[in-house]
Coordinates of C-alpha atoms and ligand atoms in Angstrom, one line a residue:
M1 CA -2.7 29.7 -13.4
T2 CA -2.1 31.9 -16.4
C3 CA -1.4 35.7 -16.5
T4 CA -5.1 36.6 -17.3
E5 CA -7.0 34.2 -15.1
D6 CA -9.1 36.1 -12.6
S7 CA -11.5 34.5 -10.1
H8 CA -13.2 37.9 -9.6
A9 CA -14.5 37.8 -13.2
T10 CA -16.9 35.3 -14.7
I11 CA -16.6 33.6 -18.1
V12 CA -19.3 34.6 -20.6
S13 CA -20.0 31.9 -23.2
Y14 CA -21.1 32.3 -26.8
G15 CA -22.3 28.7 -26.8
K16 CA -22.6 25.9 -24.3
P17 CA -22.3 26.7 -20.5
L18 CA -18.6 26.9 -19.5
T19 CA -17.0 26.3 -16.1
S20 CA -13.6 28.0 -16.7
T21 CA -12.4 30.7 -14.4
G22 CA -13.0 34.2 -15.5
E23 CA -10.3 36.2 -17.3
S24 CA -9.2 39.9 -17.1
A25 CA -6.4 42.3 -17.6
A26 CA -6.2 42.8 -13.8
R27 CA -2.6 41.6 -13.5
M28 CA -1.3 43.7 -16.3
Q29 CA 1.3 46.1 -15.0
L30 CA 1.6 48.3 -18.1
T31 CA -0.7 50.2 -20.4
T32 CA -1.3 48.7 -23.8
L33 CA -1.4 50.3 -27.3
A34 CA -5.2 49.6 -27.5
D35 CA -5.7 51.3 -24.1
E36 CA -3.7 54.4 -25.1
I37 CA -5.4 54.9 -28.5
R38 CA -8.7 54.6 -26.8
S39 CA -7.9 57.1 -24.1
Q40 CA -6.0 59.7 -26.3
L41 CA -7.9 59.8 -29.6
S42 CA -11.3 61.5 -30.0
P43 CA -13.7 60.0 -30.7
P44 CA -12.3 56.9 -29.0
P45 CA -11.4 54.2 -31.6
H46 CA -13.0 50.8 -31.7
V47 CA -10.8 48.0 -30.3
I48 CA -11.4 44.3 -31.0
A49 CA -9.2 41.4 -30.3
F50 CA -9.4 37.7 -31.1
S51 CA -7.3 34.6 -30.3
L52 CA -7.8 30.9 -29.4
K53 CA -6.3 31.8 -26.0
P54 CA -7.5 34.5 -23.5
R55 CA -3.9 35.2 -22.5
A56 CA -3.2 36.2 -26.1
A57 CA -6.4 38.1 -26.9
I58 CA -6.6 40.1 -23.7
P59 CA -3.1 41.8 -23.8
L60 CA -3.9 42.8 -27.4
G61 CA -7.3 44.2 -26.6
G62 CA -6.3 45.9 -23.4
R63 CA -8.7 46.8 -20.6
R64 CA -11.8 48.2 -22.4
P65 CA -12.1 46.6 -25.9
D66 CA -15.4 46.7 -27.7
A67 CA -15.0 42.9 -28.0
V68 CA -12.4 40.4 -26.9
T69 CA -13.1 36.8 -27.7
W70 CA -11.2 33.5 -27.3
F71 CA -12.0 29.8 -27.6
D72 CA -12.6 27.8 -24.5
D73 CA -11.1 24.3 -24.6
A74 CA -14.5 22.9 -23.7
G75 CA -15.8 24.0 -27.1
A76 CA -17.3 27.4 -27.1
W77 CA -16.1 30.9 -27.9
A78 CA -16.0 33.1 -24.8
T79 CA -15.3 36.4 -23.2
S80 CA -15.5 37.5 -19.6
T81 CA -17.6 39.8 -17.4
A82 CA -14.4 41.9 -17.0
F83 CA -15.1 43.1 -20.6
A84 CA -18.8 42.5 -21.3
A85 CA -21.9 41.8 -19.2
G86 CA -23.0 39.3 -21.8
P87 CA -22.3 38.2 -25.4
V88 CA -21.4 41.0 -27.8
A89 CA -24.1 41.1 -30.5
S90 CA -21.8 41.3 -33.5
V91 CA -19.6 38.5 -32.2
A92 CA -22.5 36.3 -31.3
E93 CA -24.0 36.9 -34.8
Y94 CA -20.8 35.5 -36.5
I95 CA -20.5 32.6 -34.1
N96 CA -24.1 31.5 -34.4
A97 CA -23.8 31.6 -38.2
H98 CA -20.5 29.7 -38.1
P99 CA -20.6 26.9 -35.5
V100 CA -17.2 25.2 -35.0
D101 CA -19.1 21.9 -34.8
K102 CA -19.7 22.1 -38.5
D103 CA -16.0 21.2 -39.0
F104 CA -16.6 17.9 -37.2
G105 CA -15.5 15.2 -39.7
R106 CA -13.7 17.7 -42.0
T107 CA -10.5 16.6 -43.5
W108 CA -7.3 18.6 -43.4
D109 CA -4.8 17.6 -46.1
R110 CA -1.7 19.3 -47.6
A111 CA -2.5 22.5 -49.5
L112 CA 0.3 21.9 -51.9
P113 CA 1.7 18.8 -53.7
L114 CA 3.9 16.6 -51.4
N115 CA 7.1 17.5 -53.1
R116 CA 6.7 21.1 -52.1
Y117 CA 7.2 20.3 -48.4
L118 CA 10.6 20.2 -46.6
Y119 CA 11.8 17.5 -44.2
E120 CA 10.4 14.1 -43.5
S121 CA 6.8 13.1 -42.6
P122 CA 6.1 12.1 -39.9
A123 CA 8.6 14.4 -38.2
I124 CA 11.5 12.9 -36.3
G125 CA 10.8 13.0 -32.6
L126 CA 7.0 13.0 -33.0
H127 CA 5.5 11.9 -29.7
P128 CA 2.6 9.5 -29.7
A129 CA -0.4 11.3 -31.2
K130 CA -2.8 12.5 -28.6
D131 CA -6.6 13.0 -28.9
G132 CA -6.9 10.8 -31.9
M133 CA -4.7 12.9 -34.2
T134 CA -2.9 10.7 -36.7
P135 CA 0.9 11.1 -37.3
T136 CA 0.6 12.1 -40.9
F137 CA -1.8 13.7 -43.4
P138 CA -4.7 13.5 -44.1
H139 CA -6.1 14.5 -40.7
V140 CA -9.8 13.9 -40.2
L141 CA -11.1 16.0 -37.3
T142 CA -13.2 13.5 -35.3
S143 CA -13.3 12.0 -31.8
P144 CA -13.4 8.6 -30.3
S145 CA -17.0 9.3 -29.1
G146 CA -18.2 10.1 -32.6
L147 CA -19.4 13.5 -31.3
P148 CA -17.9 17.0 -31.2
D149 CA -16.2 16.8 -27.8
Q150 CA -13.0 18.0 -26.2
S151 CA -10.9 15.7 -28.4
F152 CA -12.4 17.2 -31.5
Y153 CA -12.0 20.8 -30.2
D154 CA -8.4 20.1 -29.4
Q155 CA -7.7 18.9 -33.0
W156 CA -9.7 21.8 -34.4
Q157 CA -7.5 24.3 -32.5
S158 CA -4.4 22.6 -34.0
S159 CA -5.8 22.9 -37.5
P160 CA -5.6 25.8 -40.0
F161 CA -9.4 26.0 -39.8
A162 CA -9.0 27.8 -36.4
D163 CA -6.8 30.6 -37.9
E164 CA -9.2 31.0 -40.8
Y165 CA -12.1 31.4 -38.3
L166 CA -10.3 34.1 -36.3
A167 CA -9.6 36.2 -39.3
S168 CA -13.1 35.8 -40.7
M169 CA -14.7 36.6 -37.4
A170 CA -12.5 39.7 -36.9
L171 CA -13.6 41.0 -40.3
H172 CA -17.2 40.4 -39.6
V173 CA -17.1 42.2 -36.2
A174 CA -15.0 45.1 -37.6
E175 CA -17.5 45.7 -40.4
K176 CA -20.5 45.4 -38.0
I177 CA -19.3 47.9 -35.5
G178 CA -18.4 50.5 -38.1
Y179 CA -14.8 50.2 -39.1
S180 CA -15.7 51.4 -42.6
T181 CA -17.1 54.8 -41.4
T182 CA -14.8 55.6 -38.4
G183 CA -11.1 55.5 -37.6
P184 CA -8.5 55.0 -36.6
N185 CA -9.6 51.7 -35.1
F186 CA -7.7 48.7 -33.8
I187 CA -7.9 45.0 -34.5
G188 CA -5.7 42.5 -32.6
I189 CA -5.5 38.9 -33.7
S190 CA -3.3 36.2 -32.3
F191 CA -3.1 33.2 -34.5
S192 CA -2.4 30.5 -32.0
T193 CA -2.5 27.4 -34.1
F194 CA 1.1 27.3 -35.1
D195 CA 2.2 27.3 -31.5
K196 CA -0.1 24.4 -30.5
L197 CA 0.6 22.5 -33.6
S198 CA 4.4 22.8 -33.2
H199 CA 4.2 21.5 -29.6
D200 CA 2.4 18.4 -30.9
Y201 CA 4.0 17.9 -34.4
S202 CA 7.4 19.7 -34.4
P203 CA 8.2 22.8 -36.3
F204 CA 9.8 20.6 -39.0
S205 CA 6.6 18.7 -39.7
H206 CA 4.6 19.0 -42.9
E207 CA 1.7 20.0 -40.6
A208 CA 3.6 23.1 -39.4
Q209 CA 4.5 24.1 -42.9
D210 CA 1.0 23.6 -44.0
V211 CA -0.3 25.8 -41.2
L212 CA 2.0 28.6 -42.4
I213 CA 1.1 28.1 -46.1
R214 CA -2.6 28.4 -45.1
L215 CA -2.0 31.3 -42.7
D216 CA -0.4 33.1 -45.5
R217 CA -3.6 32.6 -47.5
T218 CA -5.7 33.6 -44.5
L219 CA -3.7 36.8 -44.2
G220 CA -4.4 37.5 -47.9
D221 CA -8.1 37.0 -47.3
L222 CA -7.9 39.3 -44.2
F223 CA -6.2 42.1 -46.2
A224 CA -8.7 41.7 -49.0
G225 CA -11.4 42.1 -46.4
L226 CA -9.8 45.2 -45.0
D227 CA -9.3 46.6 -48.5
R228 CA -13.1 46.3 -48.8
I229 CA -14.0 47.6 -45.4
V230 CA -11.4 50.3 -44.7
G231 CA -9.9 50.8 -48.2
P232 CA -6.7 49.7 -49.9
G233 CA -3.7 51.4 -48.3
A234 CA -5.8 52.9 -45.6
Y235 CA -4.6 50.7 -42.8
T236 CA -1.3 49.6 -41.2
V237 CA -0.5 46.0 -40.4
A238 CA 2.1 44.8 -37.9
L239 CA 3.0 41.1 -37.9
T240 CA 5.2 39.5 -35.3
A241 CA 5.5 36.4 -33.2
D242 CA 5.8 36.0 -29.4
H243 CA 8.3 33.1 -29.5
G244 CA 9.9 30.4 -31.6
V245 CA 10.2 26.7 -30.9
A246 CA 13.0 24.2 -30.3
P247 CA 13.7 21.3 -32.6
P248 CA 12.6 18.0 -31.0
P249 CA 15.7 16.7 -29.1
E250 CA 15.4 13.4 -30.9
R251 CA 16.0 15.2 -34.2
S252 CA 18.9 17.2 -32.8
I253 CA 20.5 14.0 -31.5
Q254 CA 20.2 12.4 -35.0
Q255 CA 22.1 15.4 -36.3
G256 CA 24.9 14.9 -33.8
F257 CA 24.0 17.7 -31.4
D258 CA 24.2 17.3 -27.6
A259 CA 20.4 17.3 -26.9
G260 CA 17.9 15.7 -24.7
R261 CA 14.9 16.0 -22.4
I262 CA 15.3 17.3 -18.8
S263 CA 13.6 15.1 -16.2
V264 CA 11.7 17.4 -13.8
Q265 CA 11.4 14.5 -11.4
Q266 CA 15.2 14.2 -11.4
L267 CA 15.6 18.0 -10.9
I268 CA 13.3 18.0 -8.0
A269 CA 14.8 14.9 -6.4
R270 CA 18.3 16.3 -6.7
A271 CA 17.2 19.6 -5.1
E272 CA 15.5 17.7 -2.3
E273 CA 18.5 15.5 -1.6
S274 CA 20.7 18.6 -1.6
M275 CA 18.6 20.6 0.8
T276 CA 17.9 17.6 3.1
K277 CA 21.7 17.3 3.4
T278 CA 22.2 21.0 4.3
L279 CA 18.9 22.3 5.7
G280 CA 17.5 19.1 7.3
A281 CA 14.6 16.8 6.5
G282 CA 11.3 17.9 5.1
T283 CA 9.7 19.0 1.8
H284 CA 11.7 21.9 0.3
V285 CA 10.5 22.1 -3.3
S286 CA 6.9 23.2 -4.1
Q287 CA 7.1 22.8 -7.9
F288 CA 9.2 23.2 -11.0
A289 CA 7.4 25.5 -13.6
H290 CA 8.7 27.5 -16.6
D291 CA 12.4 27.3 -15.8
Y292 CA 12.0 27.9 -12.0
L293 CA 12.1 25.9 -8.9
Y294 CA 9.5 27.3 -6.6
L295 CA 10.4 26.5 -3.0
E296 CA 8.1 25.9 0.0
P297 CA 7.5 29.0 2.2
G298 CA 10.6 29.9 4.2
V299 CA 13.0 27.5 2.4
Y300 CA 14.6 30.2 0.2
E301 CA 15.2 32.3 3.3
G302 CA 16.9 29.3 4.9
L303 CA 19.2 29.2 1.9
Q304 CA 19.9 32.9 2.1
A305 CA 20.9 32.4 5.7
N306 CA 23.1 29.5 4.9
P307 CA 25.4 30.4 1.9
T308 CA 27.0 27.0 2.0
A309 CA 23.6 25.3 1.5
M310 CA 22.9 27.7 -1.4
R311 CA 26.2 27.0 -3.1
T312 CA 25.7 23.2 -2.6
L313 CA 22.2 23.4 -4.1
V314 CA 23.5 25.3 -7.2
A315 CA 26.3 22.8 -7.6
D316 CA 24.1 19.7 -7.1
L317 CA 21.5 21.0 -9.6
K318 CA 24.2 21.5 -12.2
T319 CA 24.9 17.7 -12.1
V320 CA 21.5 16.9 -13.6
P321 CA 21.9 16.1 -17.3
G322 CA 21.0 19.0 -19.6
V323 CA 21.4 21.7 -16.9
L324 CA 23.7 24.5 -18.0
R325 CA 23.4 27.1 -15.3
V326 CA 21.6 27.8 -12.0
I327 CA 20.7 31.4 -11.0
T328 CA 19.2 32.4 -7.7
R329 CA 16.4 34.9 -7.4
D330 CA 18.8 37.3 -5.5
E331 CA 21.1 37.3 -8.5
L332 CA 18.2 37.9 -10.9
A333 CA 16.9 40.8 -8.8
A334 CA 20.4 42.3 -8.5
N335 CA 20.9 42.1 -12.3
H336 CA 24.6 42.4 -12.4
F337 CA 25.0 40.7 -15.7
E338 CA 27.1 43.1 -17.7
G339 CA 28.6 41.3 -20.7
D340 CA 26.5 38.2 -19.9
A341 CA 23.7 38.0 -22.5
A342 CA 22.1 34.9 -21.0
G343 CA 22.2 36.4 -17.5
R344 CA 20.6 39.7 -18.8
Q345 CA 17.9 37.7 -20.7
S346 CA 17.1 35.8 -17.5
A347 CA 17.0 39.0 -15.4
L348 CA 14.5 40.5 -17.9
S349 CA 12.1 37.6 -17.5
F350 CA 12.4 37.7 -13.7
F351 CA 9.5 39.4 -11.9
E352 CA 9.8 39.7 -8.1
G353 CA 7.0 38.0 -6.3
R354 CA 5.7 36.2 -9.3
S355 CA 8.7 34.3 -10.6
G356 CA 10.2 31.3 -8.8
D357 CA 13.2 31.1 -6.5
I358 CA 15.9 29.2 -8.5
M359 CA 16.1 29.6 -12.2
I360 CA 17.5 26.7 -14.2
L361 CA 18.9 27.3 -17.7
F362 CA 19.1 24.3 -19.9
K363 CA 21.8 23.6 -22.5
P364 CA 21.0 24.4 -26.1
Y365 CA 18.7 21.7 -27.7
W366 CA 17.6 20.4 -24.2
I367 CA 14.0 20.9 -23.4
E368 CA 11.6 20.1 -20.6
S369 CA 8.3 18.8 -22.1
L370 CA 6.2 15.8 -22.5
N371 CA 5.1 17.1 -25.9
T372 CA 7.1 16.6 -29.1
T373 CA 8.8 19.9 -28.4
T374 CA 8.3 23.3 -26.7
H375 CA 9.7 26.9 -26.4
G376 CA 10.8 29.3 -23.8
S377 CA 14.6 29.4 -23.8
G378 CA 16.8 32.3 -24.8
Y379 CA 18.4 30.5 -27.7
Q380 CA 18.2 31.7 -31.3
Y381 CA 15.6 29.1 -32.3
D382 CA 13.4 30.3 -29.5
T383 CA 13.9 34.1 -29.9
H384 CA 14.4 34.9 -33.6
V385 CA 11.0 36.1 -34.9
P386 CA 9.7 38.3 -37.7
V387 CA 8.8 41.9 -37.2
I388 CA 6.9 43.1 -40.4
F389 CA 5.0 46.3 -41.0
M390 CA 2.9 47.0 -44.0
G391 CA 0.5 49.7 -45.3
A392 CA -0.2 53.3 -44.4
G393 CA 2.9 55.2 -43.1
I394 CA 5.3 52.4 -43.8
A395 CA 8.3 52.9 -46.2
K396 CA 8.8 49.7 -48.2
G397 CA 12.1 48.0 -47.6
E398 CA 14.1 45.4 -45.7
Y399 CA 15.7 46.8 -42.5
L400 CA 18.7 44.7 -41.4
M401 CA 18.8 46.3 -37.9
R402 CA 18.2 44.6 -34.6
V403 CA 14.5 45.1 -33.7
S404 CA 12.2 43.4 -31.3
P405 CA 8.5 42.7 -31.1
T406 CA 8.4 45.3 -28.3
D407 CA 9.0 47.9 -31.1
V408 CA 5.6 47.1 -32.7
A409 CA 3.4 49.0 -30.2
P410 CA 5.4 52.2 -30.2
T411 CA 5.6 52.2 -34.0
L412 CA 1.9 51.8 -34.4
A413 CA 1.3 54.4 -31.6
F414 CA 3.5 56.9 -33.5
L415 CA 1.5 56.3 -36.7
A416 CA -1.7 56.7 -34.9
G417 CA -0.5 60.0 -33.3
V418 CA -0.6 58.8 -29.7
T419 CA 2.2 58.7 -27.2
L420 CA 3.1 55.7 -25.1
P421 CA 4.8 56.0 -21.7
A422 CA 8.5 56.8 -22.1
A423 CA 9.7 53.3 -21.2
V424 CA 7.6 51.9 -24.0
A425 CA 8.2 54.7 -26.5
A426 CA 11.9 54.5 -26.2
A427 CA 11.9 51.4 -28.3
M428 CA 10.2 53.1 -31.3
R429 CA 11.8 52.5 -34.6
R430 CA 11.5 55.6 -36.8
S431 CA 13.1 53.9 -39.7
A432 CA 10.1 51.7 -40.3
S433 CA 7.9 54.7 -41.0
S434 CA 7.9 56.8 -44.1
S435 CA 11.1 58.8 -44.8
D436 CA 9.5 61.9 -46.3
G437 CA 8.5 63.2 -42.9
T438 CA 4.7 63.3 -43.7
L439 CA 3.6 60.3 -41.8
A440 CA 0.1 59.1 -42.6
I441 CA -2.1 58.5 -39.6
A442 CA -3.5 55.1 -40.3
P443 CA -7.3 55.0 -40.3
S444 CA -7.1 51.5 -39.0
L445 CA -4.4 49.6 -37.1
V446 CA -4.1 45.9 -37.3
Q447 CA -1.8 44.1 -34.9
L448 CA -1.3 40.4 -35.6
T449 CA 0.7 37.9 -33.8
A450 CA 1.4 34.7 -35.6
A451 CA 3.1 32.2 -33.4
A452 CA 5.6 31.6 -36.2
A453 CA 8.8 29.6 -35.9
F454 CA 11.8 31.4 -34.4
A455 CA 10.8 33.9 -31.7
N456 CA 10.6 35.4 -28.2
R457 CA 7.9 35.8 -25.7
S458 CA 6.9 39.3 -26.0
V459 CA 3.2 39.6 -26.8
C460 CA 2.2 38.2 -23.5
S461 CA 5.2 39.9 -21.9
I462 CA 4.5 43.4 -23.2
G463 CA 2.0 43.5 -20.4
Q464 CA 2.3 40.2 -18.7
P465 CA 5.6 38.9 -17.3
L466 CA 3.8 36.0 -15.7
R467 CA 3.3 33.2 -18.2
Y468 CA 3.6 32.2 -21.8
A469 CA 2.7 28.9 -23.4
Ligands
ZN1 ZN1 3.4 27.2 -26.7

């Protein structure tokens, strides 16, 4: 389950019939920037949000967007009855005129000459290509069946064509619903391809570099479109990323680092052995997911009542190769991690009732994934991301202060003249806005999230502590 799945809502397809569960913002605990500008400004601004993933598009668009659209893995653009009773006309118009299936058989090759790319190709640590994708350029987007099927749609979502589509669709919808004559309005786009591509190909691959080269061009096209629709200098752009990505362990090992892949089976087996020894026979572990052991009902309470069993479990788990640290949910809830950065990071990502029972921190360069690589740790390669502002109200310059993607929403809110709840607004960075004290209210706000290398999880976690991927 993801943070936006909602069985009370029904998926709305812009193409073939879909069977996915509905999606909504029902689990979101906080207000969003999009919600606040809609509720505070008069007339209410337009809000549109696009991504390949519902869990990326929905937190950007908030609870009442004019349009929120994502790509269903079965091969159709979609929204949900939580946001629209049926297809939104301006979105449907674009999708009908630009069928993704037209990219079947299209070739993706390097945008620049080979010698402009860093590192080796294929990337060290590349896992066997899935869904027919070849290990090096050129990539022809096809499928074993010879028809546009799930294999093709998977390849398409890992290609720069998907990013180009999102930007182009956003411009079309913005223009159609009146961004040129009203404002301020809001556009949220999450470019998901770099994330998916890096899982499969490694952030060091030529493919990853090419996605960023082409994303840079796509952003240029997007800004040119906004110049045309809204006017040059009449909008503000914020660009950030919700996380980074680890190097493939095989690459780190070659470089002499202590690195590897954690075996989930081994973790679970070690936990079961430990608790069988101390608590008695039976199944104790429900699953391991996103750094947590989830225990069967009542098992954690059994450990709480038996401190020796808890200590033994922690000690036993630490013997699994790659495990650095084991933290119980009581420790995470108590949050007594003064002077302990990793402990504080862990406590920040703990959400009582949703997170698991035992958190397991891996050593640097150790990952748990069957893909080429993944993300989700607190290490620099996973948490260092860009935060870039551009346009109306922004003073040009490079600011060498510590900032976070959570500063983006308060900064845009400030420029739009709306207030966010104190907890959110406290993070605002005045230094990013113009120094003469006459702050422009941007007629249009554009919030982009590029899943670029080097980041933390924050776009989903602004409203959604549940899951990121
Ligand atoms: Zn991911």
